Amino acid sequence: MRFSRTLIPTLKETPAEAEVVSHQLMLRAGYIRKLAAGIYTWLPLGWRVLRKVERIVRQEMDRAGAQEILMPGVQPAELWRESGRWDFYGKELLRFKDRHDHEFCLAPTHEEVVTDLIRREVRSYRDLPLNLYQIQTKFRDEIRPRFGVMRAREFLMKDAYSFDVDEAASIESYETMRRAYRAIFDRLGLKYSMVEADSGAIGGSYSHEFMVLAATGEDDIVSCAQCDYAANLEKAAAAAPAGEPATPSRALEAVNTPGTHTVQQVAEFLEVQPNQVAKTLIYLADGQPVAAVVRGDRELNEVKLKNLVGAAEVFLADPETIQKVTGGPLGFSGPVGLGIPVFVDQELYLEPALVAGANALDTHLVGLNLGRDVPQAVRADLRNAAPGDPCPRCGGELTFARGIEVGHIFRLGTKYSQALGATFLDAEGATQTIIMGCYGIGVSRIVAAAIEQGHDDNGMILPLAIAPFSVAVLPMAASGPAAETAQRLYGELLAAGVDAIIDDRDLRPGVKFKDGDLIGIPLRLVVGEKGLKNGQVEIKHRAGGEVEMVAVDQAVARLAELVAQGGGLAL
Ligand code: ATP
Ligand code: MG
């Protein structure tokens, strides 16, 4: 491609609306332009990257035996009512009506549509297993679209769905996808981690997320420095504390604690450590009030609470609800004497005498012993894992990092097949429900994640596998021998199957160098008259900055070799 004839509207200034570096660079490099909040047009360079990501995903899905289809982006409400999600999905589901007043939505995901397809087309165990996938535009009316295409409203996803006759076969399908995902992220050239994720109702270790490691990631990842344990913080188990529940050391007593709303305030006032305070939070779990108690210096893990209660959603209760449920104001809740279910983090039982709210204004309890004073409480792992905790698997040292979720594999069991009646006849002629799995990859998010991971002050540093072009040919002059040789080498690169762009603009070399760095082309071939006098051209590596001088007639072979080594392919 010729730079001069391609729409590459690079920007000198960093757009003010972009908070993270990938968003800034995608705008500055002319990869994307915003149409509305969370809705973007992909310009030629960005689109090339997206297509390269898509191609790797497609090749590995095909290799794993999945079959590509394409499902509609507009879906009828009836199907979503059948699965129960029309009411449940909430505002992320964009709904509308057609001219006949029929209700529809824009697809945020395709479990309903694919299950509907399968219930119509699959009759017998002989038709299974199946794995169907698509690479298709999703719409989710995200509450806070941000970071450009990282959390967009309209975005490109690869979604796959497996259909099996029984649990064992379904696990096999899951493992096949897990291997395919590893192959995909290896080929993309990204630093990533596969972590255990919350699998909600299914339980077990049957949900994994693939995280691109980057400081700007929205997810916390916990991993062990000694073994291969890695989990999303949402899921990471806090190791059970060593030691027996403590026996009471004193009587329970109410004390006056004026104006002490926070753990810090009450700890200072009563001259105890925050870890001696039983922090009590009132939640609404599917509308029902529950109390969750963790140590004052810990964070409650809402996903653990949700799973423990068996609720679809949990929200912190508002002050009025707290007053109604506990009899006291916000900031003075405690577990004693509550008429609602109480869930207590296991670690609190090690403390013989705790401080807690007394469910009355300006009052706290001291001497609280949970075993004695709240006997009906459910004892569980409720807190976030924290630095210093031992690995729940091997006792080793846990490390914490941030990640961007780029893929998610999940066993669904019979959730959708049951709701929609997707069954098959087994070898004995009995009707059985199909077992499903689903497997997502955020294709467009991967582009942003790759840039978060690969950039410097001058712009993007993209892996060869997904860079918009592998090689940028830069003639140092617009005419004369340098321009002519550059043209010839450019033509030879294309003929050799190397994805190349020639910067044929009549601009100062400095401008071309800057733009070349900004748009993330991994290899630069500089053709200047000085070098040509010695029969040489210069190859520069964007990532490490290394420069190689090569003979003019070796340049194409050398570049083709470097591109092949880095897994670069022409579109
Ligand atoms: P998140 O927790 O980030 O909202 P999710 O659990 O809603 O993700 P899935 O429903 O599992 O995501 O979707 C599959 C993949 O699609 C995710 O792993 C992610 O890479 C991508 N994805 C999800 N939401 C968005 C979005 N708003 N913008 C871009 N990509 C997204
Ligand atoms: Mg989401």
Coordinates of C-alpha atoms and ligand atoms in Angstrom, one line a residue:
M1 CA 0.0 0.0 0.0
R2 CA 1.1 3.6 -0.6
F3 CA 1.1 5.8 2.4
S4 CA 0.2 8.8 0.2
R5 CA -3.0 7.1 -1.1
T6 CA -4.1 5.6 2.2
L7 CA -6.4 7.2 4.8
I8 CA -4.0 7.4 7.8
P9 CA -5.0 10.6 9.6
T10 CA -2.3 10.8 12.3
L11 CA -2.5 13.4 15.0
K12 CA 0.3 15.2 16.7
E13 CA -1.6 16.0 19.9
T14 CA -3.0 13.5 22.3
P15 CA -6.8 13.8 22.3
A16 CA -8.1 15.0 25.6
E17 CA -10.9 12.5 25.8
A18 CA -8.6 9.5 25.8
E19 CA -7.5 8.3 29.3
V20 CA -5.5 5.2 28.5
V21 CA -2.5 4.9 26.2
S22 CA -4.1 2.4 23.8
H23 CA -7.0 4.7 23.2
Q24 CA -4.7 7.7 22.7
L25 CA -2.5 5.9 20.3
M26 CA -5.4 4.4 18.3
L27 CA -6.7 7.9 17.8
R28 CA -3.3 9.4 17.1
A29 CA -2.3 6.7 14.7
G30 CA -5.5 7.0 12.7
Y31 CA -6.7 3.5 13.6
I32 CA -10.2 4.5 14.8
R33 CA -12.6 7.4 14.9
K34 CA -15.5 7.8 17.3
L35 CA -19.0 8.0 16.0
A36 CA -20.8 8.1 19.4
A37 CA -20.0 6.9 22.9
G38 CA -18.5 3.4 22.7
I39 CA -19.1 3.3 18.9
Y40 CA -16.2 3.5 16.5
T41 CA -15.3 3.4 12.9
W42 CA -12.2 1.3 12.0
L43 CA -9.9 3.1 9.5
P44 CA -7.6 1.2 7.1
L45 CA -4.8 0.6 9.6
G46 CA -6.9 -0.4 12.5
W47 CA -9.1 -2.6 10.3
R48 CA -6.0 -4.4 9.1
V49 CA -4.9 -5.2 12.7
L50 CA -8.4 -6.3 13.5
R51 CA -8.5 -8.6 10.5
K52 CA -5.1 -10.1 11.4
V53 CA -6.4 -10.9 14.9
E54 CA -9.5 -12.3 13.4
R55 CA -7.6 -14.5 11.0
I56 CA -5.5 -16.1 13.8
V57 CA -8.6 -16.7 15.8
R58 CA -10.4 -18.2 12.8
Q59 CA -7.5 -20.5 11.9
E60 CA -7.1 -21.9 15.4
M61 CA -10.9 -22.4 15.8
D62 CA -11.0 -24.2 12.5
R63 CA -8.0 -26.3 13.5
A64 CA -9.8 -27.2 16.7
G65 CA -12.7 -28.5 14.7
A66 CA -15.2 -25.7 15.3
Q67 CA -17.4 -24.6 12.4
E68 CA -17.9 -21.0 11.4
I69 CA -21.4 -19.7 11.0
L70 CA -22.9 -16.2 11.1
M71 CA -25.9 -15.4 13.3
P72 CA -28.1 -12.3 13.2
G73 CA -27.4 -9.2 15.2
V74 CA -31.1 -8.4 15.7
Q75 CA -32.9 -11.0 17.8
P76 CA -36.6 -11.4 18.7
A77 CA -37.7 -10.8 22.3
E78 CA -39.6 -14.2 22.4
L79 CA -36.4 -16.2 22.4
W80 CA -35.0 -14.1 25.3
R81 CA -38.2 -14.6 27.2
E82 CA -37.9 -18.3 26.8
S83 CA -34.4 -18.3 28.4
G84 CA -35.6 -15.9 31.1
R85 CA -33.1 -13.3 30.1
W86 CA -35.4 -10.7 28.6
D87 CA -36.2 -9.5 32.2
F88 CA -32.9 -10.5 33.7
Y89 CA -30.3 -8.9 31.4
G90 CA -31.1 -5.4 32.4
K91 CA -30.1 -2.2 30.6
E92 CA -27.1 -3.6 28.8
L93 CA -29.7 -5.1 26.4
L94 CA -30.7 -2.5 23.8
R95 CA -34.4 -3.1 23.0
F96 CA -36.6 -1.8 20.3
K97 CA -39.7 -2.5 18.3
D98 CA -40.2 -3.0 14.6
R99 CA -43.0 -1.5 12.5
H100 CA -45.4 -4.3 13.6
D101 CA -44.8 -3.5 17.2
H102 CA -42.8 -6.7 17.7
E103 CA -40.0 -6.4 20.3
F104 CA -36.4 -7.0 19.4
C105 CA -32.9 -6.5 20.8
L106 CA -29.4 -6.0 19.5
A107 CA -27.4 -9.1 20.3
P108 CA -25.1 -8.8 23.3
T109 CA -24.3 -12.6 23.0
H110 CA -25.9 -15.5 21.1
E111 CA -26.7 -18.4 23.5
E112 CA -30.4 -18.1 22.8
V113 CA -30.1 -18.0 19.0
V114 CA -27.6 -20.8 18.7
T115 CA -29.6 -23.0 21.1
D116 CA -32.7 -22.3 19.1
L117 CA -30.8 -23.4 16.0
I118 CA -29.6 -26.6 17.6
R119 CA -33.0 -27.6 19.0
R120 CA -34.4 -27.5 15.5
E121 CA -31.5 -29.2 13.7
V122 CA -30.1 -31.8 16.1
R123 CA -32.1 -35.0 16.6
S124 CA -29.8 -37.8 17.5
Y125 CA -26.6 -38.5 19.5
R126 CA -25.1 -39.1 16.1
D127 CA -25.4 -35.4 15.3
L128 CA -23.1 -34.5 18.3
P129 CA -20.7 -33.2 19.3
L130 CA -20.8 -29.8 17.6
N131 CA -18.9 -26.6 18.1
L132 CA -20.3 -23.6 16.2
Y133 CA -18.6 -20.2 16.2
Q134 CA -18.9 -16.8 14.6
I135 CA -16.9 -13.6 14.5
Q136 CA -19.7 -11.0 14.7
T137 CA -20.6 -7.6 16.0
K138 CA -22.1 -7.4 19.5
F139 CA -23.9 -4.6 21.1
R140 CA -24.0 -4.0 24.8
D141 CA -25.3 -0.8 26.2
E142 CA -22.5 -0.6 28.7
I143 CA -23.1 1.7 31.7
R144 CA -19.7 3.3 31.3
P145 CA -18.2 2.8 27.8
R146 CA -14.5 3.9 28.1
F147 CA -11.0 3.3 27.0
G148 CA -12.0 3.4 23.3
V149 CA -12.6 -0.1 21.9
M150 CA -11.5 -1.7 25.2
R151 CA -14.9 -1.3 26.7
A152 CA -17.1 -0.3 23.8
R153 CA -20.8 -0.6 23.2
E154 CA -20.4 -2.0 19.7
F155 CA -17.6 -4.4 19.4
L156 CA -16.3 -7.5 17.6
M157 CA -16.4 -10.8 19.4
K158 CA -15.7 -14.4 18.5
D159 CA -18.2 -16.5 20.2
A160 CA -18.3 -20.3 20.1
Y161 CA -20.8 -22.8 21.5
S162 CA -20.3 -26.5 22.1
F163 CA -23.0 -29.1 22.2
D164 CA -22.3 -32.5 23.7
V165 CA -24.1 -35.7 24.8
D166 CA -22.8 -35.9 28.3
E167 CA -20.5 -34.3 30.9
A168 CA -17.4 -36.2 29.9
A169 CA -17.8 -35.2 26.3
S170 CA -18.5 -31.6 27.3
I171 CA -15.3 -31.5 29.4
E172 CA -13.4 -32.7 26.4
S173 CA -14.9 -29.9 24.3
Y174 CA -13.9 -27.5 27.0
E175 CA -10.3 -28.8 27.0
T176 CA -10.1 -28.6 23.2
M177 CA -11.1 -24.9 23.4
R178 CA -8.6 -24.3 26.2
R179 CA -5.9 -25.6 24.0
A180 CA -7.1 -23.6 21.0
Y181 CA -7.1 -20.4 23.1
R182 CA -3.6 -21.0 24.2
A183 CA -2.6 -21.4 20.6
I184 CA -4.4 -18.2 19.7
F185 CA -2.8 -16.1 22.4
D186 CA 0.6 -17.6 21.8
R187 CA 0.4 -16.7 18.1
L188 CA -0.9 -13.2 18.8
G189 CA 2.5 -12.6 20.5
L190 CA 1.0 -11.2 23.7
K191 CA 2.0 -11.8 27.4
Y192 CA -1.1 -13.4 28.9
S193 CA -2.2 -15.5 31.7
M194 CA -5.0 -18.1 31.9
V195 CA -6.8 -17.7 35.2
E196 CA -9.6 -19.5 37.0
A197 CA -12.7 -17.4 36.9
D198 CA -16.0 -17.3 38.7
S199 CA -18.3 -19.9 37.2
G200 CA -21.3 -18.9 39.2
A201 CA -23.9 -21.7 39.4
I202 CA -21.8 -24.3 37.6
G203 CA -19.0 -24.5 40.2
G204 CA -15.8 -26.3 39.8
S205 CA -12.9 -25.0 37.8
Y206 CA -14.8 -24.8 34.6
S207 CA -14.4 -21.2 33.8
H208 CA -11.2 -19.6 32.7
E209 CA -10.3 -16.2 31.6
F210 CA -7.5 -15.2 29.4
M211 CA -5.9 -12.0 30.6
V212 CA -3.4 -9.8 28.8
L213 CA -1.2 -8.4 31.5
A214 CA -1.2 -4.6 31.6
A215 CA -1.2 -2.1 34.4
T216 CA -4.4 -0.5 33.0
G217 CA -6.4 -3.7 33.1
E218 CA -9.7 -3.6 34.9
D219 CA -9.3 -7.0 36.5
D220 CA -7.1 -8.1 39.4
I221 CA -5.2 -11.3 38.9
V222 CA -3.8 -13.4 41.7
S223 CA -1.1 -15.9 40.9
C224 CA 1.4 -18.1 42.8
A225 CA 5.1 -17.6 42.4
Q226 CA 5.7 -21.3 43.2
C227 CA 3.0 -23.3 41.4
D228 CA 0.8 -22.6 38.4
Y229 CA -2.2 -21.4 40.4
A230 CA -3.7 -18.3 38.9
A231 CA -7.2 -16.8 39.4
N232 CA -9.2 -13.7 39.0
L233 CA -9.4 -11.9 42.3
E234 CA -13.2 -12.5 42.2
K235 CA -12.6 -16.2 42.3
A236 CA -9.2 -16.5 44.2
A237 CA -9.7 -18.5 47.4
A238 CA -8.4 -16.9 50.6
A239 CA -6.6 -19.7 52.3
A240 CA -8.4 -21.0 55.5
P241 CA -6.7 -19.4 58.5
A242 CA -4.6 -21.7 60.7
G243 CA -5.8 -22.2 64.2
E244 CA -8.9 -23.0 66.2
P245 CA -11.9 -20.7 66.7
A246 CA -11.0 -18.5 69.7
T247 CA -12.8 -18.9 73.0
P248 CA -14.4 -15.8 74.4
S249 CA -12.2 -13.6 76.5
R250 CA -14.7 -11.2 78.0
A251 CA -18.4 -10.3 78.1
L252 CA -20.2 -8.6 75.2
E253 CA -20.7 -4.9 76.1
A254 CA -22.2 -1.9 74.4
V255 CA -20.1 1.3 74.4
N256 CA -20.7 4.8 73.3
T257 CA -18.7 5.8 70.2
P258 CA -20.0 9.2 69.0
G259 CA -19.4 10.1 65.4
T260 CA -17.4 6.9 64.5
H261 CA -18.7 5.8 61.1
T262 CA -15.7 4.2 59.6
V263 CA -13.6 1.2 60.7
Q264 CA -10.6 3.6 61.0
Q265 CA -12.6 6.0 63.2
V266 CA -13.9 3.3 65.5
A267 CA -10.6 1.6 65.8
E268 CA -8.9 4.8 66.8
F269 CA -11.6 5.7 69.2
L270 CA -11.5 2.3 71.0
E271 CA -7.8 2.0 70.6
V272 CA -7.9 -1.3 68.7
Q273 CA -6.4 -2.4 65.4
P274 CA -8.7 -2.4 62.3
N275 CA -8.2 -6.1 62.1
Q276 CA -10.1 -6.4 65.4
V277 CA -13.2 -4.8 64.0
A278 CA -15.9 -6.9 62.5
K279 CA -17.0 -4.8 59.5
T280 CA -20.6 -5.5 58.8
L281 CA -22.1 -4.7 55.4
I282 CA -25.8 -5.0 54.6
Y283 CA -26.6 -6.3 51.1
L284 CA -29.6 -6.9 49.0
A285 CA -29.3 -10.3 47.4
D286 CA -32.0 -10.5 44.7
G287 CA -33.8 -8.0 46.8
Q288 CA -33.5 -9.9 50.1
P289 CA -31.4 -8.3 52.9
V290 CA -28.4 -10.2 54.1
A291 CA -25.4 -9.2 56.3
A292 CA -21.8 -9.9 55.3
V293 CA -19.0 -9.6 57.9
V294 CA -15.3 -9.3 57.2
R295 CA -12.3 -8.1 59.1
G296 CA -12.0 -4.3 59.2
D297 CA -8.8 -4.3 57.2
R298 CA -10.2 -6.7 54.5
E299 CA -12.4 -6.2 51.4
L300 CA -15.6 -8.2 51.0
N301 CA -15.7 -10.2 47.8
E302 CA -19.1 -9.7 46.3
V303 CA -18.8 -12.6 43.9
K304 CA -18.2 -15.0 46.8
L305 CA -21.1 -13.5 48.7
K306 CA -23.4 -13.8 45.6
N307 CA -22.4 -17.5 45.1
L308 CA -22.8 -18.3 48.8
V309 CA -26.3 -16.8 49.0
G310 CA -27.2 -18.3 45.6
A311 CA -28.3 -14.9 44.3
A312 CA -28.2 -13.6 40.7
E313 CA -27.2 -10.1 41.9
V314 CA -26.1 -8.5 45.1
F315 CA -26.0 -4.7 45.8
L316 CA -25.0 -2.8 48.9
A317 CA -28.2 -1.7 50.7
D318 CA -29.1 2.0 50.8
P319 CA -29.2 3.8 54.2
E320 CA -33.0 3.6 54.5
T321 CA -32.9 -0.2 54.0
I322 CA -30.1 -0.5 56.5
Q323 CA -32.1 1.5 59.1
K324 CA -35.2 -0.7 58.4
V325 CA -33.4 -4.0 58.5
T326 CA -30.9 -3.4 61.4
G327 CA -32.7 -0.7 63.4
G328 CA -29.6 1.5 63.3
P329 CA -28.1 3.9 60.8
L330 CA -25.4 3.3 58.2
G331 CA -22.0 3.0 59.8
F332 CA -23.2 1.3 63.0
S333 CA -24.3 -2.1 61.6
G334 CA -23.2 -5.3 63.5
P335 CA -24.0 -9.0 63.3
V336 CA -25.6 -9.4 66.8
G337 CA -29.4 -9.8 67.0
L338 CA -30.1 -9.4 63.3
G339 CA -33.2 -11.0 61.9
I340 CA -31.6 -11.6 58.5
P341 CA -29.1 -14.2 57.3
V342 CA -25.6 -13.4 58.4
F343 CA -22.5 -14.6 56.6
V344 CA -19.1 -14.2 58.4
D345 CA -15.6 -14.5 57.0
Q346 CA -13.8 -17.6 58.5
E347 CA -10.9 -15.6 59.6
L348 CA -12.9 -13.6 62.2
Y349 CA -13.3 -16.6 64.3
L350 CA -9.7 -16.5 65.3
E351 CA -10.3 -13.3 67.3
P352 CA -11.6 -13.9 70.9
A353 CA -13.0 -10.3 71.3
L354 CA -14.0 -8.1 68.4
V355 CA -15.5 -4.7 68.0
A356 CA -18.7 -4.4 65.9
G357 CA -21.6 -2.0 65.3
A358 CA -24.4 -2.3 67.8
N359 CA -27.2 -1.4 65.2
A360 CA -27.8 1.9 67.1
L361 CA -26.5 5.4 66.5
D362 CA -23.1 6.2 68.0
T363 CA -22.9 2.7 69.7
H364 CA -20.5 -0.2 69.2
L365 CA -20.1 -3.6 70.8
V366 CA -16.9 -4.7 72.3
G367 CA -15.9 -8.3 73.4
L368 CA -17.8 -9.8 70.4
N369 CA -17.1 -13.5 70.0
L370 CA -18.8 -14.7 66.9
G371 CA -19.1 -18.3 67.9
R372 CA -20.8 -17.3 71.1
D373 CA -22.7 -14.2 70.1
V374 CA -23.9 -15.0 66.5
P375 CA -24.3 -18.7 66.6
Q376 CA -26.6 -18.9 63.6
A377 CA -24.1 -17.2 61.3
V378 CA -22.8 -19.0 58.2
R379 CA -19.0 -19.2 58.3
A380 CA -17.3 -19.0 54.9
D381 CA -14.5 -17.5 52.7
L382 CA -15.9 -14.1 52.0
R383 CA -13.0 -11.8 51.5
N384 CA -10.7 -10.9 48.7
A385 CA -7.3 -12.6 48.8
A386 CA -4.7 -10.1 49.9
P387 CA -0.9 -9.6 49.6
G388 CA 0.8 -11.8 52.2
D389 CA -1.8 -14.6 51.9
P390 CA -0.4 -18.1 51.2
C391 CA -1.3 -19.7 47.9
P392 CA -4.5 -21.8 48.4
R393 CA -3.0 -24.7 46.4
C394 CA 0.6 -25.0 47.6
G395 CA 1.1 -22.4 50.4
G396 CA 3.5 -20.5 48.2
E397 CA 3.8 -16.8 47.8
L398 CA 0.9 -15.0 46.0
T399 CA 1.6 -12.2 43.6
F400 CA -0.9 -9.6 42.3
A401 CA -1.2 -8.1 38.8
R402 CA -3.7 -6.3 36.6
G403 CA -5.1 -7.9 33.5
I404 CA -7.4 -7.1 30.5
E405 CA -9.9 -9.9 29.9
V406 CA -9.6 -10.9 26.3
G407 CA -11.1 -14.3 26.4
H408 CA -13.5 -16.3 28.5
I409 CA -14.3 -20.0 28.4
F410 CA -17.2 -21.3 30.3
R411 CA -19.2 -24.5 30.9
L412 CA -22.9 -23.8 30.7
G413 CA -24.2 -27.2 31.5
T414 CA -27.9 -27.4 30.6
K415 CA -28.8 -23.8 31.5
Y416 CA -30.0 -22.9 27.9
S417 CA -30.7 -26.3 26.5
Q418 CA -33.1 -27.0 29.3
A419 CA -34.8 -23.6 29.1
L420 CA -35.2 -23.9 25.3
G421 CA -35.7 -27.6 25.1
A422 CA -32.7 -28.6 23.1
T423 CA -32.6 -32.3 23.4
F424 CA -31.4 -35.4 21.4
L425 CA -32.3 -39.1 21.4
D426 CA -29.5 -41.3 22.8
A427 CA -28.5 -44.7 21.6
E428 CA -31.4 -46.3 23.6
G429 CA -33.9 -43.9 22.1
A430 CA -34.3 -41.9 25.3
T431 CA -34.6 -38.1 25.2
Q432 CA -31.6 -36.3 26.8
T433 CA -30.7 -32.7 27.3
I434 CA -27.7 -31.3 25.4
I435 CA -24.8 -30.2 27.5
M436 CA -23.3 -26.8 26.4
G437 CA -20.2 -24.7 26.7
C438 CA -19.5 -21.2 25.5
Y439 CA -16.3 -19.6 24.5
G440 CA -15.8 -15.8 23.9
I441 CA -12.9 -13.8 22.6
G442 CA -12.9 -10.0 22.5
V443 CA -11.4 -9.6 19.0
S444 CA -11.6 -5.8 19.0
R445 CA -10.5 -5.5 22.6
I446 CA -7.4 -7.5 21.8
V447 CA -6.2 -4.7 19.5
A448 CA -6.4 -2.2 22.4
A449 CA -4.8 -4.8 24.8
A450 CA -1.9 -5.4 22.5
I451 CA -1.2 -1.6 22.4
E452 CA -1.5 -1.3 26.2
Q453 CA 1.2 -4.0 26.3
G454 CA 3.3 -2.8 23.4
H455 CA 4.2 0.9 23.2
D456 CA 6.8 3.5 24.0
D457 CA 6.9 7.3 24.0
N458 CA 7.0 7.3 20.2
G459 CA 3.9 5.1 19.6
M460 CA 2.8 1.5 19.2
I461 CA 5.1 -1.5 19.2
L462 CA 3.0 -4.3 17.7
P463 CA 3.9 -8.0 17.3
L464 CA 4.5 -8.9 13.7
A465 CA 1.6 -11.3 13.8
I466 CA -0.9 -8.4 14.1
A467 CA 0.8 -5.2 13.0
P468 CA -1.0 -3.4 10.2
F469 CA 2.1 -3.9 8.0
S470 CA 5.2 -5.9 8.6
V471 CA 7.6 -3.5 6.9
A472 CA 7.5 0.2 6.2
V473 CA 9.7 1.2 3.2
L474 CA 11.1 4.7 3.7
P475 CA 12.8 6.4 0.7
M476 CA 14.8 9.3 2.0
A477 CA 14.0 11.4 -1.0
A478 CA 10.8 11.7 -3.2
S479 CA 12.7 11.3 -6.4
G480 CA 16.1 10.1 -7.6
P481 CA 18.0 6.8 -6.9
A482 CA 16.7 6.4 -3.3
A483 CA 13.1 6.7 -4.4
E484 CA 13.6 4.4 -7.4
T485 CA 15.4 1.7 -5.3
A486 CA 12.8 2.0 -2.6
Q487 CA 10.0 1.5 -5.2
R488 CA 11.8 -1.6 -6.6
L489 CA 12.4 -3.1 -3.1
Y490 CA 8.8 -2.4 -2.2
G491 CA 7.6 -4.3 -5.3
E492 CA 9.9 -7.2 -4.5
L493 CA 8.7 -7.4 -0.9
L494 CA 5.1 -7.6 -2.1
A495 CA 6.1 -10.3 -4.6
A496 CA 7.8 -12.2 -1.7
G497 CA 4.6 -12.1 0.2
V498 CA 5.7 -9.5 2.8
D499 CA 3.0 -7.1 3.9
A500 CA 4.7 -3.8 3.2
I501 CA 3.7 -0.1 2.9
I502 CA 5.8 2.5 1.2
D503 CA 5.9 6.0 2.6
D504 CA 6.0 7.7 -0.7
R505 CA 4.8 11.1 0.6
D506 CA 6.9 14.1 -0.3
L507 CA 7.7 14.9 3.3
R508 CA 10.9 15.3 5.4
P509 CA 12.3 12.0 6.5
G510 CA 11.8 13.0 10.2
V511 CA 8.0 13.2 9.7
K512 CA 8.0 9.8 8.1
F513 CA 10.1 8.3 10.9
K514 CA 7.7 9.7 13.5
D515 CA 4.6 8.4 11.7
G516 CA 6.2 5.0 11.1
D517 CA 7.0 4.7 14.9
L518 CA 3.5 5.9 15.8
I519 CA 1.5 3.4 13.7
G520 CA 3.5 0.4 15.0
I521 CA 5.2 -1.1 12.0
P522 CA 7.7 -3.6 13.3
L523 CA 10.4 -3.3 10.6
R524 CA 11.6 -0.2 8.8
L525 CA 13.6 -0.3 5.6
V526 CA 15.3 3.0 5.0
V527 CA 16.7 3.7 1.5
G528 CA 19.0 6.7 1.4
E529 CA 21.4 7.9 -1.2
K530 CA 24.3 7.8 1.3
G531 CA 23.9 4.1 1.9
L532 CA 23.2 3.3 -1.7
K533 CA 26.7 4.7 -2.6
N534 CA 28.0 1.7 -0.5
G535 CA 25.3 -0.6 -1.9
Q536 CA 23.6 -0.7 1.4
V537 CA 20.2 -0.1 3.0
E538 CA 19.2 0.1 6.6
I539 CA 16.7 -2.2 8.5
K540 CA 15.5 -0.9 11.8
H541 CA 13.6 -3.0 14.4
R542 CA 10.8 -1.0 16.0
A543 CA 10.8 -3.0 19.2
G544 CA 14.4 -3.1 20.2
G545 CA 15.7 -0.3 18.1
E546 CA 18.5 -2.4 16.5
V547 CA 19.8 -1.3 13.2
E548 CA 21.2 -3.6 10.5
M549 CA 23.0 -2.4 7.4
V550 CA 22.4 -4.9 4.6
A551 CA 23.4 -5.1 1.0
V552 CA 20.6 -3.8 -1.3
D553 CA 20.2 -7.2 -3.0
Q554 CA 20.0 -9.0 0.4
A555 CA 17.4 -6.7 1.9
V556 CA 14.2 -8.4 0.7
A557 CA 15.5 -11.9 1.7
R558 CA 16.5 -10.6 5.2
L559 CA 13.2 -8.9 5.8
A560 CA 11.2 -11.9 4.6
E561 CA 13.2 -14.0 7.0
L562 CA 12.6 -11.6 10.0
V563 CA 8.9 -11.5 9.1
A564 CA 8.6 -15.3 9.0
Q565 CA 10.5 -15.6 12.3
G566 CA 8.0 -13.2 14.0
G567 CA 4.9 -15.0 12.6
G568 CA 4.0 -12.2 10.3
L569 CA 1.6 -12.9 7.4
A570 CA 0.3 -10.8 4.6
L571 CA -3.5 -10.2 4.6
Ligands
ATP1 P1 -16.4 -7.8 31.1 O1 -16.3 -8.4 32.5 O2 -15.1 -7.2 30.6 O3 -17.6 -6.9 31.0 P2 -17.9 -10.0 30.1 O4 -17.7 -11.0 31.2 O5 -19.1 -9.2 30.0 O6 -16.6 -9.0 30.1 P3 -18.1 -12.0 28.0 O7 -19.6 -11.9 28.0 O8 -17.5 -13.2 28.6 O9 -17.5 -10.7 28.7 O10 -17.6 -11.7 26.5 C1 -16.5 -12.3 25.9 C2 -15.4 -11.4 25.6 O11 -15.8 -10.2 24.9 C3 -14.7 -10.8 26.9 O12 -13.8 -11.7 27.3 C4 -14.1 -9.5 26.4 O13 -12.8 -9.8 25.8 C5 -15.1 -9.1 25.3 N1 -15.9 -8.0 25.7 C6 -16.9 -8.0 26.6 N2 -17.5 -6.8 26.8 C7 -16.8 -6.0 25.9 C8 -16.9 -4.6 25.6 N3 -17.9 -3.8 26.2 N4 -16.1 -4.0 24.7 C9 -15.1 -4.8 24.1 N5 -15.0 -6.1 24.4 C10 -15.8 -6.7 25.3
MG2 MG -19.6 -7.3 30.6

